[in-house]
XYZ file of C-alpha atoms in Angstrom:
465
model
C 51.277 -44.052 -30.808
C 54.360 -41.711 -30.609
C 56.502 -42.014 -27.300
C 55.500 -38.926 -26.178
C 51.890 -39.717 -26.238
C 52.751 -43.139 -24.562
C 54.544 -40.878 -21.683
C 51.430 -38.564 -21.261
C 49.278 -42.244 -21.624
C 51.003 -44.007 -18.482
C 51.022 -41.261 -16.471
C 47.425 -40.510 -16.774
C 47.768 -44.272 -15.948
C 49.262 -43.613 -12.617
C 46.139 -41.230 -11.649
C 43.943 -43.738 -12.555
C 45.126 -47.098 -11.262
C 45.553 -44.982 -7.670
C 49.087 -44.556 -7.693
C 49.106 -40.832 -8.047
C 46.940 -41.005 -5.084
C 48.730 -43.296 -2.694
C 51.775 -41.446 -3.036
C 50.170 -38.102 -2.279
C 48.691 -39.908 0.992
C 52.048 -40.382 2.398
C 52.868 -36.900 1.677
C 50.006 -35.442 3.527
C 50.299 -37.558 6.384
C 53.458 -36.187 7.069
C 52.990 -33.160 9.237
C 55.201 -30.279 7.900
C 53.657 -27.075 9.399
C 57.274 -24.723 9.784
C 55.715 -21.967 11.802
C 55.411 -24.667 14.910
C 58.687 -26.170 15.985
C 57.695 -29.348 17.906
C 57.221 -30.212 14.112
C 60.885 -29.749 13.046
C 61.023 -33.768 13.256
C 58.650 -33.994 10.485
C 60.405 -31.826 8.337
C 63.652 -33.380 7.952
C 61.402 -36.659 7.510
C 59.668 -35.297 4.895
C 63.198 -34.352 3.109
C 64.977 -37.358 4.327
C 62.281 -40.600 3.926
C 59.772 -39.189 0.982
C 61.533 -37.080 -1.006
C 65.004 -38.683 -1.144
C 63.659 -42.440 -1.878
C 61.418 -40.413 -5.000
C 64.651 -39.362 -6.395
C 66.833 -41.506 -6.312
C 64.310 -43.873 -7.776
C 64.908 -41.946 -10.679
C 68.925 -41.676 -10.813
C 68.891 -38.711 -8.832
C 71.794 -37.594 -6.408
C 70.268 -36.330 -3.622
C 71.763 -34.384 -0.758
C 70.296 -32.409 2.028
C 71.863 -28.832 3.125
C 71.429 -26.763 6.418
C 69.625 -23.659 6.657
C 71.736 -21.369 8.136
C 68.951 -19.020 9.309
C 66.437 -21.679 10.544
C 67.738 -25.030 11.727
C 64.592 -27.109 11.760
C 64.000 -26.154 7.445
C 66.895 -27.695 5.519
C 67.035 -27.532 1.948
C 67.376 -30.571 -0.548
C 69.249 -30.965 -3.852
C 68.392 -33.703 -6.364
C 70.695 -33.655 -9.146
C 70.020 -36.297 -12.313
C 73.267 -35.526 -14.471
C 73.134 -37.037 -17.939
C 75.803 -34.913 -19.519
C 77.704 -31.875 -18.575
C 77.343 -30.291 -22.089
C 73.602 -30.796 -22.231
C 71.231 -27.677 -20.905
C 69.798 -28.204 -17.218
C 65.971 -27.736 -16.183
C 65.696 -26.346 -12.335
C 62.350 -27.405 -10.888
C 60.998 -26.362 -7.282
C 59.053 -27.419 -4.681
C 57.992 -26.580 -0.959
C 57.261 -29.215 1.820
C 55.960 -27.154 4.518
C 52.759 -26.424 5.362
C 51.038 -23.529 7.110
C 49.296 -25.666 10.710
C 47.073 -27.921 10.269
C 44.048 -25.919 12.001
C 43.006 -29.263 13.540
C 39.047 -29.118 14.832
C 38.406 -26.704 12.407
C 37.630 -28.523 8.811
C 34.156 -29.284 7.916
C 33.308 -33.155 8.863
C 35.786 -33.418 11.797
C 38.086 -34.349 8.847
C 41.637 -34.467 10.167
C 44.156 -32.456 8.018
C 47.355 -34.779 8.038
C 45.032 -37.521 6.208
C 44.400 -37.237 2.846
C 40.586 -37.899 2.437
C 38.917 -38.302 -1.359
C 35.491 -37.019 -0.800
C 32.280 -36.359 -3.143
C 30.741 -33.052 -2.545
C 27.655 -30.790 -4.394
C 30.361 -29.437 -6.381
C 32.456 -32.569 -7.785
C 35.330 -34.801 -6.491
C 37.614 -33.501 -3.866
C 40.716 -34.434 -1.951
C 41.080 -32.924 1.078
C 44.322 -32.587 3.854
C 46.524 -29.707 4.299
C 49.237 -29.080 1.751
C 47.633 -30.783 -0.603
C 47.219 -27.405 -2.897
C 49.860 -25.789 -1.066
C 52.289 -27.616 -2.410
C 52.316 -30.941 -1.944
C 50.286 -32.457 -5.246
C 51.798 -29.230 -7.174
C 55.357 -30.724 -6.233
C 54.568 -34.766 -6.558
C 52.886 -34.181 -10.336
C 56.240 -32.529 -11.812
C 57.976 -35.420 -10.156
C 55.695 -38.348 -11.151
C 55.806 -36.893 -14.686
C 59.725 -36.796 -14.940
C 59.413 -40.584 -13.625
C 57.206 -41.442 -16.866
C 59.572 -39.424 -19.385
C 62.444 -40.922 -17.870
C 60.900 -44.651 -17.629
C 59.314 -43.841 -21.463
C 62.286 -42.352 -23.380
C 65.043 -44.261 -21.047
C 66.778 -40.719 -20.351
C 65.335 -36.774 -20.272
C 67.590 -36.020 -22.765
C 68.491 -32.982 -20.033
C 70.029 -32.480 -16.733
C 68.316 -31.963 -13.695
C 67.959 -30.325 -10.707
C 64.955 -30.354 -7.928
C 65.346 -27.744 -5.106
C 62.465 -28.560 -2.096
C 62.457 -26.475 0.728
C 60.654 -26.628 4.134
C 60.548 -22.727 5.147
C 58.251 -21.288 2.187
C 54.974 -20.350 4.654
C 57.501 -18.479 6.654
C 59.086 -16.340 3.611
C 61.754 -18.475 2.944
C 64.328 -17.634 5.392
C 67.903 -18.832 3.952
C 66.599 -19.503 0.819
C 68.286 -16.579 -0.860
C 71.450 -16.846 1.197
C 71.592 -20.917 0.307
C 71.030 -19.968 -3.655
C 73.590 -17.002 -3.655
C 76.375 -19.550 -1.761
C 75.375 -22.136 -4.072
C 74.778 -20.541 -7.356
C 76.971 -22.568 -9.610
C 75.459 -26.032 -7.968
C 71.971 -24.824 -8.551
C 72.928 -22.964 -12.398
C 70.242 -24.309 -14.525
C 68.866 -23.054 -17.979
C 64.985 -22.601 -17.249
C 62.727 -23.505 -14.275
C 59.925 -25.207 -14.576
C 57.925 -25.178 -11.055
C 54.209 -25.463 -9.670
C 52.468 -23.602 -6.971
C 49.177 -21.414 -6.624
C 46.204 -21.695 -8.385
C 45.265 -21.233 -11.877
C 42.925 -18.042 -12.148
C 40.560 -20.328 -14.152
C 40.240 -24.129 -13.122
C 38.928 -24.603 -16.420
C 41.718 -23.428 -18.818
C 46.054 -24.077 -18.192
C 47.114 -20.901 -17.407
C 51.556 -19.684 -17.283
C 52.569 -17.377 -14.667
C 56.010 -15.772 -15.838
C 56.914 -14.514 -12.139
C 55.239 -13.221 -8.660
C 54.046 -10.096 -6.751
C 56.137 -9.404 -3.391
C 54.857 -9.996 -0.105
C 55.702 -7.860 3.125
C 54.593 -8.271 6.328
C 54.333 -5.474 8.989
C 53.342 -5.575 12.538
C 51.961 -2.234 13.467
C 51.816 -1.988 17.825
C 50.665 0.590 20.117
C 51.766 0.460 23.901
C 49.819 3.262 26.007
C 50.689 1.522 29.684
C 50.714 -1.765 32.041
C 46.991 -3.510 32.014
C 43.891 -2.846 31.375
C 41.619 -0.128 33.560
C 37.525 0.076 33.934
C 35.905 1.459 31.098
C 33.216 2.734 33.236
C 36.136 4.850 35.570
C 38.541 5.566 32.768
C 36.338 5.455 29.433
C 36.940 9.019 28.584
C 39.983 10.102 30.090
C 42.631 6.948 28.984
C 43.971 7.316 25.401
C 42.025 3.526 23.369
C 45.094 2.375 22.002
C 42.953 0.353 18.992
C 41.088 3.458 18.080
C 44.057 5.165 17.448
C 45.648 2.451 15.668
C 42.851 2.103 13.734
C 42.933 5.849 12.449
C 46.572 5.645 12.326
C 45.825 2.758 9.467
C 43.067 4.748 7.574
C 46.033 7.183 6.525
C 47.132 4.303 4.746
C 44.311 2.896 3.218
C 40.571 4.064 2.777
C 38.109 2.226 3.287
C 37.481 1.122 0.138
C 40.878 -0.467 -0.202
C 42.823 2.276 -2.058
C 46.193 2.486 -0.959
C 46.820 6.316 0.525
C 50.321 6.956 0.376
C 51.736 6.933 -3.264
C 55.337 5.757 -1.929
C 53.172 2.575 -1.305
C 52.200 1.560 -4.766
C 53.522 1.710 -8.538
C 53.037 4.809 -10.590
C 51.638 3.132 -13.317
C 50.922 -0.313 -14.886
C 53.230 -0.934 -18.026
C 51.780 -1.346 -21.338
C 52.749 -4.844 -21.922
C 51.516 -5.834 -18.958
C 48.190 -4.173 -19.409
C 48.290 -6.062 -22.838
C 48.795 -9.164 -21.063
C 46.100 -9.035 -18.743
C 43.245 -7.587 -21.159
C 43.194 -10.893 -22.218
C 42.308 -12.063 -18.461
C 39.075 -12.479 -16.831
C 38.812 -12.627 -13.037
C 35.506 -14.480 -11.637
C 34.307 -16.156 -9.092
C 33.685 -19.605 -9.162
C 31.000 -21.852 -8.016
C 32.552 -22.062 -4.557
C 34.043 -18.501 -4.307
C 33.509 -15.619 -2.359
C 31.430 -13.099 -4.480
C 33.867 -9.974 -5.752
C 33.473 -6.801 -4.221
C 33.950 -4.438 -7.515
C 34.284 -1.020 -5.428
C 37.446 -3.000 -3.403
C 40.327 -1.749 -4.263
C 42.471 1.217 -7.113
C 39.819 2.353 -8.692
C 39.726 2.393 -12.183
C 41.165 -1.053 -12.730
C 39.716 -3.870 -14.212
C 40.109 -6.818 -11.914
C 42.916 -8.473 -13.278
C 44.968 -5.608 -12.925
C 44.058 -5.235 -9.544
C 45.509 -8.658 -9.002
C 48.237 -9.143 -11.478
C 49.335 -5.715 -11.696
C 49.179 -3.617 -8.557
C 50.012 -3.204 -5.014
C 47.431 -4.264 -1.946
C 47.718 -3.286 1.270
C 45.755 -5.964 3.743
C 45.071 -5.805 7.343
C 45.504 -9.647 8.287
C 44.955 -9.964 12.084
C 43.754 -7.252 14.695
C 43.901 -7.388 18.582
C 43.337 -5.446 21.398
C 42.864 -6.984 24.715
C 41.670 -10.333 25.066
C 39.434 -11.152 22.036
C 38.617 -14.372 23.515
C 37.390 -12.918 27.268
C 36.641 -9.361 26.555
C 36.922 -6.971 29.694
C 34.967 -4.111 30.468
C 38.416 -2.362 30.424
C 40.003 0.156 28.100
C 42.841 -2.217 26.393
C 46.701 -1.514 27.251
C 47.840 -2.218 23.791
C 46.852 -2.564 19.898
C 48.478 -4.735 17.489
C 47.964 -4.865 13.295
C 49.870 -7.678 11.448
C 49.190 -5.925 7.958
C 50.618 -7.507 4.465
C 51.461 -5.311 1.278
C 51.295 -7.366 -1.805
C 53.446 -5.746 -4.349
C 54.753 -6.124 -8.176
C 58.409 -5.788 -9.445
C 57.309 -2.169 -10.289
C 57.879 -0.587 -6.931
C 60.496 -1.055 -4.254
C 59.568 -2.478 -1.268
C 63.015 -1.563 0.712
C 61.262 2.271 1.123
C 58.376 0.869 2.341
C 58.981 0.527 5.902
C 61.203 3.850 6.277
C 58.319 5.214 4.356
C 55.196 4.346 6.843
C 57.378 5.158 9.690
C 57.908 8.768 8.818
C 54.283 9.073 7.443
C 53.197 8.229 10.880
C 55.848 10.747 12.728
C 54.744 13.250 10.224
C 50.592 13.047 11.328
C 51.289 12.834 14.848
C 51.456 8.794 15.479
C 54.379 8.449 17.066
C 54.261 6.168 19.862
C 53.294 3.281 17.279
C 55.990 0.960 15.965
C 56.155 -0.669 12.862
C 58.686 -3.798 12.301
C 58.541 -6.690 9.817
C 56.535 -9.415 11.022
C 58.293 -12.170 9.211
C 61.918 -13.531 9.157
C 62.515 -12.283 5.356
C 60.731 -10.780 2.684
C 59.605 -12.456 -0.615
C 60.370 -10.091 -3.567
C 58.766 -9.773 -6.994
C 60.015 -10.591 -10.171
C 58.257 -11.032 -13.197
C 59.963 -13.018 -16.871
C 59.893 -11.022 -20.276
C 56.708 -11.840 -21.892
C 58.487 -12.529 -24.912
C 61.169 -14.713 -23.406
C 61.025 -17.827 -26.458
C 60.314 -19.840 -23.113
C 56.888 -18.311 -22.645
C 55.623 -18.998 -26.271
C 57.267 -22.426 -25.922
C 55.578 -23.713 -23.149
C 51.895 -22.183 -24.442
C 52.898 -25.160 -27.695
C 53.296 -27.552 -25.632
C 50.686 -27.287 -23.257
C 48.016 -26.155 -25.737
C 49.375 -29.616 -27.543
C 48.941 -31.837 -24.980
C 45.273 -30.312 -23.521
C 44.004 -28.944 -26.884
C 43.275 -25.735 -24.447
C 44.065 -22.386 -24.924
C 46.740 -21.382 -22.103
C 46.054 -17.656 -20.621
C 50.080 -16.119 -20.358
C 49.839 -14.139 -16.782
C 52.614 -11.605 -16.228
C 52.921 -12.428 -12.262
C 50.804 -14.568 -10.214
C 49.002 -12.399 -7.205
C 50.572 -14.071 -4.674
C 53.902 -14.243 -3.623
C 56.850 -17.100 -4.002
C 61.252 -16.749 -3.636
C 61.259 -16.151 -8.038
C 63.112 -13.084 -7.343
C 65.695 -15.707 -6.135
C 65.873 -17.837 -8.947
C 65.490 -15.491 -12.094
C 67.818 -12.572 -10.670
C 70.429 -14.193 -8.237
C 70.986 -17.456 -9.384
C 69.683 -16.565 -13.078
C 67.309 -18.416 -14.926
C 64.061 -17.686 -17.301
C 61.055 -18.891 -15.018
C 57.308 -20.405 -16.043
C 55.296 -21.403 -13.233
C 52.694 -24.262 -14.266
C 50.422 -24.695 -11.568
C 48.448 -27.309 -10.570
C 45.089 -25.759 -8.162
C 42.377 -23.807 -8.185
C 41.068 -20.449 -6.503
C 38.969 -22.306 -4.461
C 41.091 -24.451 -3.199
C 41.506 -23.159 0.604
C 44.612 -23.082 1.045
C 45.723 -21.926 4.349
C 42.686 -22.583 5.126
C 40.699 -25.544 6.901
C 39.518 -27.400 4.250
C 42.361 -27.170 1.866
C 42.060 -29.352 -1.500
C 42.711 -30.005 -4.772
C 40.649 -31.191 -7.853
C 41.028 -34.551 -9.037
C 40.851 -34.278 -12.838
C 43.098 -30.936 -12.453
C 45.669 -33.513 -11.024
C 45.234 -35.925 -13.598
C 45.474 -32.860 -16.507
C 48.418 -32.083 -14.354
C 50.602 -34.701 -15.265
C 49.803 -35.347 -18.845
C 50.639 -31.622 -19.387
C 53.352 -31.253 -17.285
C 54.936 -34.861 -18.986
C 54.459 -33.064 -22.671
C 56.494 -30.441 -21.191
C 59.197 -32.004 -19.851
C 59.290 -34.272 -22.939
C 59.072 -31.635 -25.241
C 62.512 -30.496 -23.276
C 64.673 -33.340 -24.419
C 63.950 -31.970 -28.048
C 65.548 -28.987 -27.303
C 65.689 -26.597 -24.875
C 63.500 -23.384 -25.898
């Protein structure tokens, strides 16, 4: 047995003895959600108790840094320095949650407690952050531990970044990077978030769309007033908001305005995704094939253009509707976008296009504290073909090479302002419900998990691609 198998052996171990398990309990119980500040406690403990005793378990240093832009989501550093002159891998992680939507999760299950259940469709273990990114984040980890234990070194610096503000758009996390950027320098990142398209194949994601949130909000006056005495002569603030947002979109999903999407899909990307299939699984909503651009396979729907998505919308009191035309509409609406289009014109954009067919009294600000850009790695960066070795060595799977993953993480940050080749590895499944009740991950995806992710980072400390 080579040491790299014997690596790949005991941390497969680790799944199977329970280890893997335990440790990912005391994750989950910890209860990160960032969006709600009574839970600003729990964040710091996550950083301060789980995290820092992980690392420095392994010879990390480990220091935690303030977020200038939200107090209660510090950043920490874990830095395993073996030798100045040797290359440095930059791994990533988030801690934070979206809330825990307690009372909500099939079989009064409470989200904070990680529960291993059997189901009609296989094993499942269940809590919130689990997928999202708990597990993603503890499997890099636990597989460093095993190359580090196996070979006695990596053979490589280090560095971990976990932050506790991702599920709000990272807020500071650019500013912290660009400050920091010769701390944090690093040769190639290695990270784990989202779901594979396909649980049963590895799939590499070489960067992320963009996501922008807008809240769209129409004011006509002060309270409600009868429907039966005013229906008729008082301006319905949703129905105009509601027309005001099919000038955007159709309904069929087709972004409107051509300011809001790309002009065109690049050839190497349509290469790249011609060799993906997008299904449903067994637990999946069915596709809707007329959703969306027309003329696009689904893949390129996904991986290679923009969406425009209508998230929440309120008028009145949806729990204890009046018999009263509504004072006030509200949209929160998201536009997913790729690296093809820029998403600073967007908002300038929709606010003229609404002057210009007589919506004026909306407004339209963001609806989040920053914006996630995308960013998207070179296809035939030596990293990418690299990586597809060593996983396809270690599984004996083909590995699907995905320009940009669908949804949307801070890569922009990493590959352009601190400046770094990026492959994202990750670690769930569509299905997984994340930010969702019911979030979970697959148990023998975890386990394949850290065998591949232990080739990879052994396969490092023979040279850096």
């Amino acid at each position: 047995m080579t040491q790299r198998s014997a690596a790949i052996g005991a941390a497969a171990k680790s799944f199977e003895d329970g280890s893997f398990q335990k440790d990912l309990t005391a994750l989950v119980a910890v209860q990160t959600s960032s969006r709600e500040e009574e839970y600003q406690p729990d964040l710091m403990r996550y950083l301060e108790t789980e995290m820092r005793k992980r690392f420095e378990a392994m010879g990390f240093a480990v220091d935690i840094h303030p977020n200038d832009m939200l107090d209660r989501a510090p950043f920490l550093v874990a830095r395993r320095i073996e030798d100045p002159s040797l290359p440095t891998l930059f791994c990533y992680g988030h801690g934070d949650t979206v809330p825990g939507e307690e009372g909500r999760w099939s079989g009064d299950r409470d989200p904070w407690t990680l529960e291993a259940a059997q189901t009609p469709s296989g094993p499942r273990w269940y809590g919130r952050g689990t997928a999202d990114n708990k597990a993603q984040h503890a499997i890099n980890m636990e597989a460093m531990r095993h190359v580090i234990e196996t070979r006695g070194r990596l053979g490589y610096n280090a560095t971990f970044l976990i932050e506790m503000a991702e599920e709000m758009g990272s807020p500071g996390l650019y500013e912290f990077c660009r400050d920091n950027r010769d701390m944090l320098a690093a040769d190639l990142l290695i990270a784990s978030d989202g779901p594979r398209f396909s649980a049963d194949t590895p799939d590499i994601k070489l960067g992320t769309r963009g996501g922008l949130n807008l809240r769209f909000r129409l004011d006509y006056r002060d309270g409600g007033h009868h429907s039966g005495n005013w229906g008729g002569l008082l301006a319905n603030p949703a129905i105009v908001l509601m027309h005001a947002l099919t000038t955007l979109v159709s309904r069929t999903g087709e972004i409107l305005h051509p300011g809001l999407k790309p002009a065109h899909i690049k050839n190497s990307v349509r290469d790249a995704l011609a060799k993906v299939t997008v299904t449903s699984g067994p637990d999946d909503p069915e596709i809707d094939p007329w959703w969306g651009e027309p003329g696009l396979s689904g893949a390129e729907k996904v991986f290679g253009w923009n969406t425009f998505e209508v998230l929440s919308f309120i008028a009145g009191d949806p729990e204890k509707p009046q018999n009263a035309v509504p004072p006030f509409a509200e949209a929160i609406c998201q536009i997913r976008f790729v690296v093809d289009t820029d998403p600073d014109k967007f908002l300038p954009l929709i606010q003229q296009h609404l002057k210009d067919n007589g919506f004026d009294g909306i407004t339209v600000e963001p609806a989040r504290m920053s914006m996630l850009r995308a960013s998207r790695l070179d296809p035939e960066h030596p990293a990418v073909a690299w990586a597809v070795t060593s996983i396809e060595k270690t599984t004996g799977k083909p590995v699907t090479v995905i320009p940009n993953a669908g949804g949307s993480l801070p890569n922009d940050i990493f590959l352009n302002t601190i400046g770094m080749p990026t492959l994202w590895v990750p670690h769930s499944y569509t299905g997984c419900s994340q930010h969702a009740p019911n979030e979970h991950v697959l148990p023998h995806l975890m386990k394949e998990g850290l065998e591949m992710m232990t080739g990879l980072f052994w396969d490092l400390g023979d040279g850096f691609p």
